[in-house]
Structure formats: C-alpha cells, structure tokens
Amino acid sequence: MTDHTNGAAAVKPQQETIAMTVNGKPYAVSAPPRMLLSDLLRDELRLTGTHVGCEHGVCGACTIIMDGRPVRSCLVFGVQADGADIRTVEGLAGEDGELHPLQTGFWEKHGLQCGFCTPGMLMTACHLLEHNPDPSREEIREAISGNLCRCTGYQGIVDAVQFAAERLREREGMKDDGDRR
C-alpha cells in the first residue's frame, strides 16, 4: 500500500458544536464551520424534508423558519444557527401525526405535483398565515413569489393556502368576514 501523505498525519477538519432547537427538540451537533444549514439538517439530523435545489437561495426549496422568519437554509452556515429555534417541514404535522391544514390543503387542492418545491412552499405559507390569518389571493401570490415551482402554475398552491387559512381560522374560532378574494 502506497503512503500518499509522505508520513504526515492526516489533518482532521475543524468541527464546531452547534446547539439548536429543531421542531421543538434540542440538538447539539458537531459540524465543520463551512457546512451549510441545509446540509446539516439533511445529513447530520436526517431531516430530509428540507430540499436543496439551486444552492444559491433563488428557488426557495430549502426554506425553513429560523427564529420566526423564513430563511433559505442553503445560504446559512450551520454555525450561524447556534442557539436558534428552527422549524422544518417535518415539524408541521401534529405530534399525533395529524397533518397541518397547509399539508391537507396542498393534498386536497392539488397544490403539488412533483413535490420538490413543496417543503419550501409550505414553510413560506406557514409564516404568511402566522402573520396574516386571512390573506387575499394577491397577498398569497406575493408571499410565495420567492419560491419557484415548475409544475403547478401556482393556482393550486394559492387555493391550498386559502383552504388552510380557512381551516386555521375555524380552528381558532374566528368567523370568516366574507369573501374578499
């Protein structure tokens, strides 16, 4: 066997310990400082619902909620998430496995086809509905405008978000004040 190191010891990459809460569960993980948060979630925590598309922050497939804001996880280093509270698509369903109204809406209103953009769309829409429980169709379109979908034409996605908004308002006991769409 040939020694290609010329006798030098192999250099182990530097590791940083990152403590974060993901979907309500605390984690402490070691990762290289330059590992992207999307890779850390997928490869280290095995939360593969966060998809990686363009790796430039353009497509939105990797969108998560970090400290209450939608974030492109492919643009954030894992070490930047130290101390953060993160929500991924795996955290949308209830502990009992009941689908979130957004997930049900995407299913019932045909808001997905291939499904690649779906996790990012769901997380973006989740943030919208947390801040605007009764968005107009135009507000929904504006909110998802940074997420690319090559399959649906967006109509089913907008319908799904409206469906979810109605279900969430019903769940919260709010009354629908008319159809402003």
PDB file of C-alpha atoms in Angstrom:
ATOM      1  CA  MET A   1       0.000   0.000   0.000  1.00  0.00           C
ATOM      2  CA  THR A   2       1.386   3.370  -1.008  1.00  0.00           C
ATOM      3  CA  ASP A   3       1.583   6.147   1.567  1.00  0.00           C
ATOM      4  CA  HIS A   4       0.418   9.327  -0.179  1.00  0.00           C
ATOM      5  CA  THR A   5       0.761  11.505   2.913  1.00  0.00           C
ATOM      6  CA  ASN A   6       4.577  11.432   2.878  1.00  0.00           C
ATOM      7  CA  GLY A   7       4.447  10.414   6.510  1.00  0.00           C
ATOM      8  CA  ALA A   8       2.362  13.399   7.595  1.00  0.00           C
ATOM      9  CA  ALA A   9      -0.599  12.783   9.842  1.00  0.00           C
ATOM     10  CA  ALA A  10      -3.974  13.238   8.185  1.00  0.00           C
ATOM     11  CA  VAL A  11      -5.500  16.599   9.048  1.00  0.00           C
ATOM     12  CA  LYS A  12      -8.921  16.321  10.599  1.00  0.00           C
ATOM     13  CA  PRO A  13     -11.267  19.168   9.601  1.00  0.00           C
ATOM     14  CA  GLN A  14     -12.165  21.611  12.355  1.00  0.00           C
ATOM     15  CA  GLN A  15     -15.524  20.901  13.989  1.00  0.00           C
ATOM     16  CA  GLU A  16     -17.817  23.292  15.827  1.00  0.00           C
ATOM     17  CA  THR A  17     -20.524  22.290  18.274  1.00  0.00           C
ATOM     18  CA  ILE A  18     -23.870  23.771  17.325  1.00  0.00           C
ATOM     19  CA  ALA A  19     -26.762  23.781  19.795  1.00  0.00           C
ATOM     20  CA  MET A  20     -30.200  24.480  18.380  1.00  0.00           C
ATOM     21  CA  THR A  21     -33.816  23.560  18.774  1.00  0.00           C
ATOM     22  CA  VAL A  22     -35.374  21.950  15.713  1.00  0.00           C
ATOM     23  CA  ASN A  23     -39.104  21.278  15.649  1.00  0.00           C
ATOM     24  CA  GLY A  24     -39.218  21.646  19.429  1.00  0.00           C
ATOM     25  CA  LYS A  25     -36.404  19.182  20.093  1.00  0.00           C
ATOM     26  CA  PRO A  26     -32.977  20.290  21.367  1.00  0.00           C
ATOM     27  CA  TYR A  27     -29.927  19.185  19.384  1.00  0.00           C
ATOM     28  CA  ALA A  28     -26.181  19.548  19.844  1.00  0.00           C
ATOM     29  CA  VAL A  29     -24.230  18.518  16.781  1.00  0.00           C
ATOM     30  CA  SER A  30     -20.638  18.842  15.632  1.00  0.00           C
ATOM     31  CA  ALA A  31     -20.078  20.073  12.107  1.00  0.00           C
ATOM     32  CA  PRO A  32     -17.427  21.842  10.037  1.00  0.00           C
ATOM     33  CA  PRO A  33     -17.771  25.641  10.213  1.00  0.00           C
ATOM     34  CA  ARG A  34     -18.476  25.895   6.486  1.00  0.00           C
ATOM     35  CA  MET A  35     -21.259  23.283   6.413  1.00  0.00           C
ATOM     36  CA  LEU A  36     -24.496  24.812   5.172  1.00  0.00           C
ATOM     37  CA  LEU A  37     -27.535  24.646   7.423  1.00  0.00           C
ATOM     38  CA  SER A  38     -29.423  22.761   4.696  1.00  0.00           C
ATOM     39  CA  ASP A  39     -26.714  20.081   4.692  1.00  0.00           C
ATOM     40  CA  LEU A  40     -26.585  19.982   8.483  1.00  0.00           C
ATOM     41  CA  LEU A  41     -30.351  19.425   8.687  1.00  0.00           C
ATOM     42  CA  ARG A  42     -30.329  16.768   5.983  1.00  0.00           C
ATOM     43  CA  ASP A  43     -27.055  14.943   6.619  1.00  0.00           C
ATOM     44  CA  GLU A  44     -26.449  15.316  10.342  1.00  0.00           C
ATOM     45  CA  LEU A  45     -30.001  15.461  11.733  1.00  0.00           C
ATOM     46  CA  ARG A  46     -31.522  13.287   8.963  1.00  0.00           C
ATOM     47  CA  LEU A  47     -34.356  15.777   8.399  1.00  0.00           C
ATOM     48  CA  THR A  48     -34.509  15.311   4.652  1.00  0.00           C
ATOM     49  CA  GLY A  49     -37.738  17.234   4.105  1.00  0.00           C
ATOM     50  CA  THR A  50     -35.698  20.387   3.534  1.00  0.00           C
ATOM     51  CA  HIS A  51     -34.858  20.132  -0.152  1.00  0.00           C
ATOM     52  CA  VAL A  52     -31.789  21.578  -1.815  1.00  0.00           C
ATOM     53  CA  GLY A  53     -32.387  22.907  -5.305  1.00  0.00           C
ATOM     54  CA  CYS A  54     -30.287  25.748  -6.637  1.00  0.00           C
ATOM     55  CA  GLU A  55     -27.888  26.192  -3.675  1.00  0.00           C
ATOM     56  CA  HIS A  56     -27.967  29.943  -4.405  1.00  0.00           C
ATOM     57  CA  GLY A  57     -31.089  30.977  -2.461  1.00  0.00           C
ATOM     58  CA  VAL A  58     -33.119  31.534  -5.614  1.00  0.00           C
ATOM     59  CA  CYS A  59     -35.578  28.625  -5.739  1.00  0.00           C
ATOM     60  CA  GLY A  60     -36.851  28.535  -2.143  1.00  0.00           C
ATOM     61  CA  ALA A  61     -36.939  24.727  -1.874  1.00  0.00           C
ATOM     62  CA  CYS A  62     -34.741  24.882   1.242  1.00  0.00           C
ATOM     63  CA  THR A  63     -36.877  27.442   3.109  1.00  0.00           C
ATOM     64  CA  ILE A  64     -37.199  26.837   6.852  1.00  0.00           C
ATOM     65  CA  ILE A  65     -38.382  29.030   9.710  1.00  0.00           C
ATOM     66  CA  MET A  66     -35.484  30.207  11.876  1.00  0.00           C
ATOM     67  CA  ASP A  67     -36.236  32.344  14.910  1.00  0.00           C
ATOM     68  CA  GLY A  68     -39.656  33.178  13.487  1.00  0.00           C
ATOM     69  CA  ARG A  69     -38.521  34.190   9.986  1.00  0.00           C
ATOM     70  CA  PRO A  70     -38.381  32.285   6.697  1.00  0.00           C
ATOM     71  CA  VAL A  71     -34.763  31.595   5.799  1.00  0.00           C
ATOM     72  CA  ARG A  72     -33.065  29.956   2.822  1.00  0.00           C
ATOM     73  CA  SER A  73     -31.087  27.275   4.626  1.00  0.00           C
ATOM     74  CA  CYS A  74     -28.690  26.940   1.683  1.00  0.00           C
ATOM     75  CA  LEU A  75     -27.459  30.489   2.377  1.00  0.00           C
ATOM     76  CA  VAL A  76     -26.805  29.996   6.092  1.00  0.00           C
ATOM     77  CA  PHE A  77     -23.863  28.205   7.653  1.00  0.00           C
ATOM     78  CA  GLY A  78     -24.845  25.689  10.307  1.00  0.00           C
ATOM     79  CA  VAL A  79     -22.742  27.552  12.897  1.00  0.00           C
ATOM     80  CA  GLN A  80     -24.937  30.618  12.326  1.00  0.00           C
ATOM     81  CA  ALA A  81     -27.857  28.601  13.682  1.00  0.00           C
ATOM     82  CA  ASP A  82     -26.184  28.083  17.071  1.00  0.00           C
ATOM     83  CA  GLY A  83     -28.841  28.921  19.662  1.00  0.00           C
ATOM     84  CA  ALA A  84     -31.595  29.208  17.041  1.00  0.00           C
ATOM     85  CA  ASP A  85     -35.131  27.894  17.101  1.00  0.00           C
ATOM     86  CA  ILE A  86     -35.755  26.168  13.768  1.00  0.00           C
ATOM     87  CA  ARG A  87     -38.887  24.719  12.239  1.00  0.00           C
ATOM     88  CA  THR A  88     -38.737  22.446   9.203  1.00  0.00           C
ATOM     89  CA  VAL A  89     -41.478  20.800   7.199  1.00  0.00           C
ATOM     90  CA  GLU A  90     -41.166  17.744   9.464  1.00  0.00           C
ATOM     91  CA  GLY A  91     -42.420  19.937  12.310  1.00  0.00           C
ATOM     92  CA  LEU A  92     -45.684  20.961  10.646  1.00  0.00           C
ATOM     93  CA  ALA A  93     -47.733  17.851  11.426  1.00  0.00           C
ATOM     94  CA  GLY A  94     -49.046  17.434  14.952  1.00  0.00           C
ATOM     95  CA  GLU A  95     -47.392  15.132  17.449  1.00  0.00           C
ATOM     96  CA  ASP A  96     -50.233  12.695  16.811  1.00  0.00           C
ATOM     97  CA  GLY A  97     -49.388  12.684  13.095  1.00  0.00           C
ATOM     98  CA  GLU A  98     -52.374  14.808  12.090  1.00  0.00           C
ATOM     99  CA  LEU A  99     -51.463  16.841   9.032  1.00  0.00           C
ATOM    100  CA  HIS A 100     -51.229  20.606   9.331  1.00  0.00           C
ATOM    101  CA  PRO A 101     -54.048  22.355   7.428  1.00  0.00           C
ATOM    102  CA  LEU A 102     -51.456  23.523   4.874  1.00  0.00           C
ATOM    103  CA  GLN A 103     -50.422  19.948   4.192  1.00  0.00           C
ATOM    104  CA  THR A 104     -54.056  18.912   3.873  1.00  0.00           C
ATOM    105  CA  GLY A 105     -54.709  21.883   1.598  1.00  0.00           C
ATOM    106  CA  PHE A 106     -51.831  21.005  -0.706  1.00  0.00           C
ATOM    107  CA  TRP A 107     -53.190  17.476  -0.944  1.00  0.00           C
ATOM    108  CA  GLU A 108     -56.863  18.350  -1.425  1.00  0.00           C
ATOM    109  CA  LYS A 109     -56.380  21.377  -3.692  1.00  0.00           C
ATOM    110  CA  HIS A 110     -53.661  19.835  -5.864  1.00  0.00           C
ATOM    111  CA  GLY A 111     -51.003  22.268  -4.682  1.00  0.00           C
ATOM    112  CA  LEU A 112     -48.227  19.875  -5.566  1.00  0.00           C
ATOM    113  CA  GLN A 113     -47.192  17.693  -8.431  1.00  0.00           C
ATOM    114  CA  CYS A 114     -43.590  16.534  -8.293  1.00  0.00           C
ATOM    115  CA  GLY A 115     -43.302  17.774  -4.694  1.00  0.00           C
ATOM    116  CA  PHE A 116     -39.786  19.181  -4.901  1.00  0.00           C
ATOM    117  CA  CYS A 117     -40.791  22.762  -4.074  1.00  0.00           C
ATOM    118  CA  THR A 118     -43.448  21.720  -1.576  1.00  0.00           C
ATOM    119  CA  PRO A 119     -41.441  21.874   1.701  1.00  0.00           C
ATOM    120  CA  GLY A 120     -40.270  25.413   0.960  1.00  0.00           C
ATOM    121  CA  MET A 121     -43.745  26.469  -0.173  1.00  0.00           C
ATOM    122  CA  LEU A 122     -45.283  25.011   2.977  1.00  0.00           C
ATOM    123  CA  MET A 123     -42.842  26.802   5.277  1.00  0.00           C
ATOM    124  CA  THR A 124     -43.264  30.105   3.427  1.00  0.00           C
ATOM    125  CA  ALA A 125     -47.052  29.780   3.560  1.00  0.00           C
ATOM    126  CA  CYS A 126     -46.900  28.806   7.230  1.00  0.00           C
ATOM    127  CA  HIS A 127     -45.059  32.042   8.015  1.00  0.00           C
ATOM    128  CA  LEU A 128     -47.602  34.012   5.991  1.00  0.00           C
ATOM    129  CA  LEU A 129     -50.572  32.504   7.825  1.00  0.00           C
ATOM    130  CA  GLU A 130     -48.970  33.052  11.226  1.00  0.00           C
ATOM    131  CA  HIS A 131     -48.777  36.772  10.418  1.00  0.00           C
ATOM    132  CA  ASN A 132     -51.878  37.127   8.252  1.00  0.00           C
ATOM    133  CA  PRO A 133     -54.629  34.617   9.036  1.00  0.00           C
ATOM    134  CA  ASP A 134     -56.873  35.854   6.221  1.00  0.00           C
ATOM    135  CA  PRO A 135     -54.688  36.680   3.213  1.00  0.00           C
ATOM    136  CA  SER A 136     -56.122  37.680  -0.138  1.00  0.00           C
ATOM    137  CA  ARG A 137     -55.130  35.729  -3.232  1.00  0.00           C
ATOM    138  CA  GLU A 138     -52.783  38.574  -4.164  1.00  0.00           C
ATOM    139  CA  GLU A 139     -51.145  38.515  -0.718  1.00  0.00           C
ATOM    140  CA  ILE A 140     -50.630  34.767  -1.052  1.00  0.00           C
ATOM    141  CA  ARG A 141     -49.081  35.211  -4.509  1.00  0.00           C
ATOM    142  CA  GLU A 142     -46.780  37.907  -3.145  1.00  0.00           C
ATOM    143  CA  ALA A 143     -45.726  35.752  -0.187  1.00  0.00           C
ATOM    144  CA  ILE A 144     -44.812  32.750  -2.352  1.00  0.00           C
ATOM    145  CA  SER A 145     -43.265  34.815  -5.146  1.00  0.00           C
ATOM    146  CA  GLY A 146     -39.767  33.892  -3.987  1.00  0.00           C
ATOM    147  CA  ASN A 147     -40.444  30.159  -4.285  1.00  0.00           C
ATOM    148  CA  LEU A 148     -40.194  28.549  -7.693  1.00  0.00           C
ATOM    149  CA  CYS A 149     -42.470  25.761  -8.910  1.00  0.00           C
ATOM    150  CA  ARG A 150     -42.075  24.307 -12.368  1.00  0.00           C
ATOM    151  CA  CYS A 151     -45.113  22.038 -12.261  1.00  0.00           C
ATOM    152  CA  THR A 152     -48.287  23.576 -10.857  1.00  0.00           C
ATOM    153  CA  GLY A 153     -48.661  27.035 -12.329  1.00  0.00           C
ATOM    154  CA  TYR A 154     -49.225  28.230  -8.721  1.00  0.00           C
ATOM    155  CA  GLN A 155     -53.051  28.210  -8.923  1.00  0.00           C
ATOM    156  CA  GLY A 156     -53.328  25.026  -6.844  1.00  0.00           C
ATOM    157  CA  ILE A 157     -50.826  26.397  -4.343  1.00  0.00           C
ATOM    158  CA  VAL A 158     -52.821  29.614  -3.876  1.00  0.00           C
ATOM    159  CA  ASP A 159     -56.011  27.549  -3.500  1.00  0.00           C
ATOM    160  CA  ALA A 160     -54.265  25.320  -0.941  1.00  0.00           C
ATOM    161  CA  VAL A 161     -53.110  28.281   1.154  1.00  0.00           C
ATOM    162  CA  GLN A 162     -56.622  29.765   1.106  1.00  0.00           C
ATOM    163  CA  PHE A 163     -58.027  26.384   2.154  1.00  0.00           C
ATOM    164  CA  ALA A 164     -55.534  26.203   5.026  1.00  0.00           C
ATOM    165  CA  ALA A 165     -56.273  29.771   6.116  1.00  0.00           C
ATOM    166  CA  GLU A 166     -59.980  28.942   6.347  1.00  0.00           C
ATOM    167  CA  ARG A 167     -59.287  25.759   8.339  1.00  0.00           C
ATOM    168  CA  LEU A 168     -56.942  27.575  10.713  1.00  0.00           C
ATOM    169  CA  ARG A 169     -59.484  30.352  11.295  1.00  0.00           C
ATOM    170  CA  GLU A 170     -62.140  27.713  12.015  1.00  0.00           C
ATOM    171  CA  ARG A 171     -59.743  26.015  14.406  1.00  0.00           C
ATOM    172  CA  GLU A 172     -59.117  29.318  16.177  1.00  0.00           C
ATOM    173  CA  GLY A 173     -62.843  30.080  16.310  1.00  0.00           C
ATOM    174  CA  MET A 174     -62.589  33.088  14.036  1.00  0.00           C
ATOM    175  CA  LYS A 175     -65.522  33.869  11.791  1.00  0.00           C
ATOM    176  CA  ASP A 176     -64.988  34.435   8.107  1.00  0.00           C
ATOM    177  CA  ASP A 177     -65.989  38.022   7.413  1.00  0.00           C
ATOM    178  CA  GLY A 178     -66.949  37.471   3.835  1.00  0.00           C
ATOM    179  CA  ASP A 179     -65.263  36.521   0.626  1.00  0.00           C
ATOM    180  CA  ARG A 180     -62.742  39.221  -0.210  1.00  0.00           C
ATOM    181  CA  ARG A 181     -60.925  37.160  -2.794  1.00  0.00           C
TER     182      ARG A 181
END
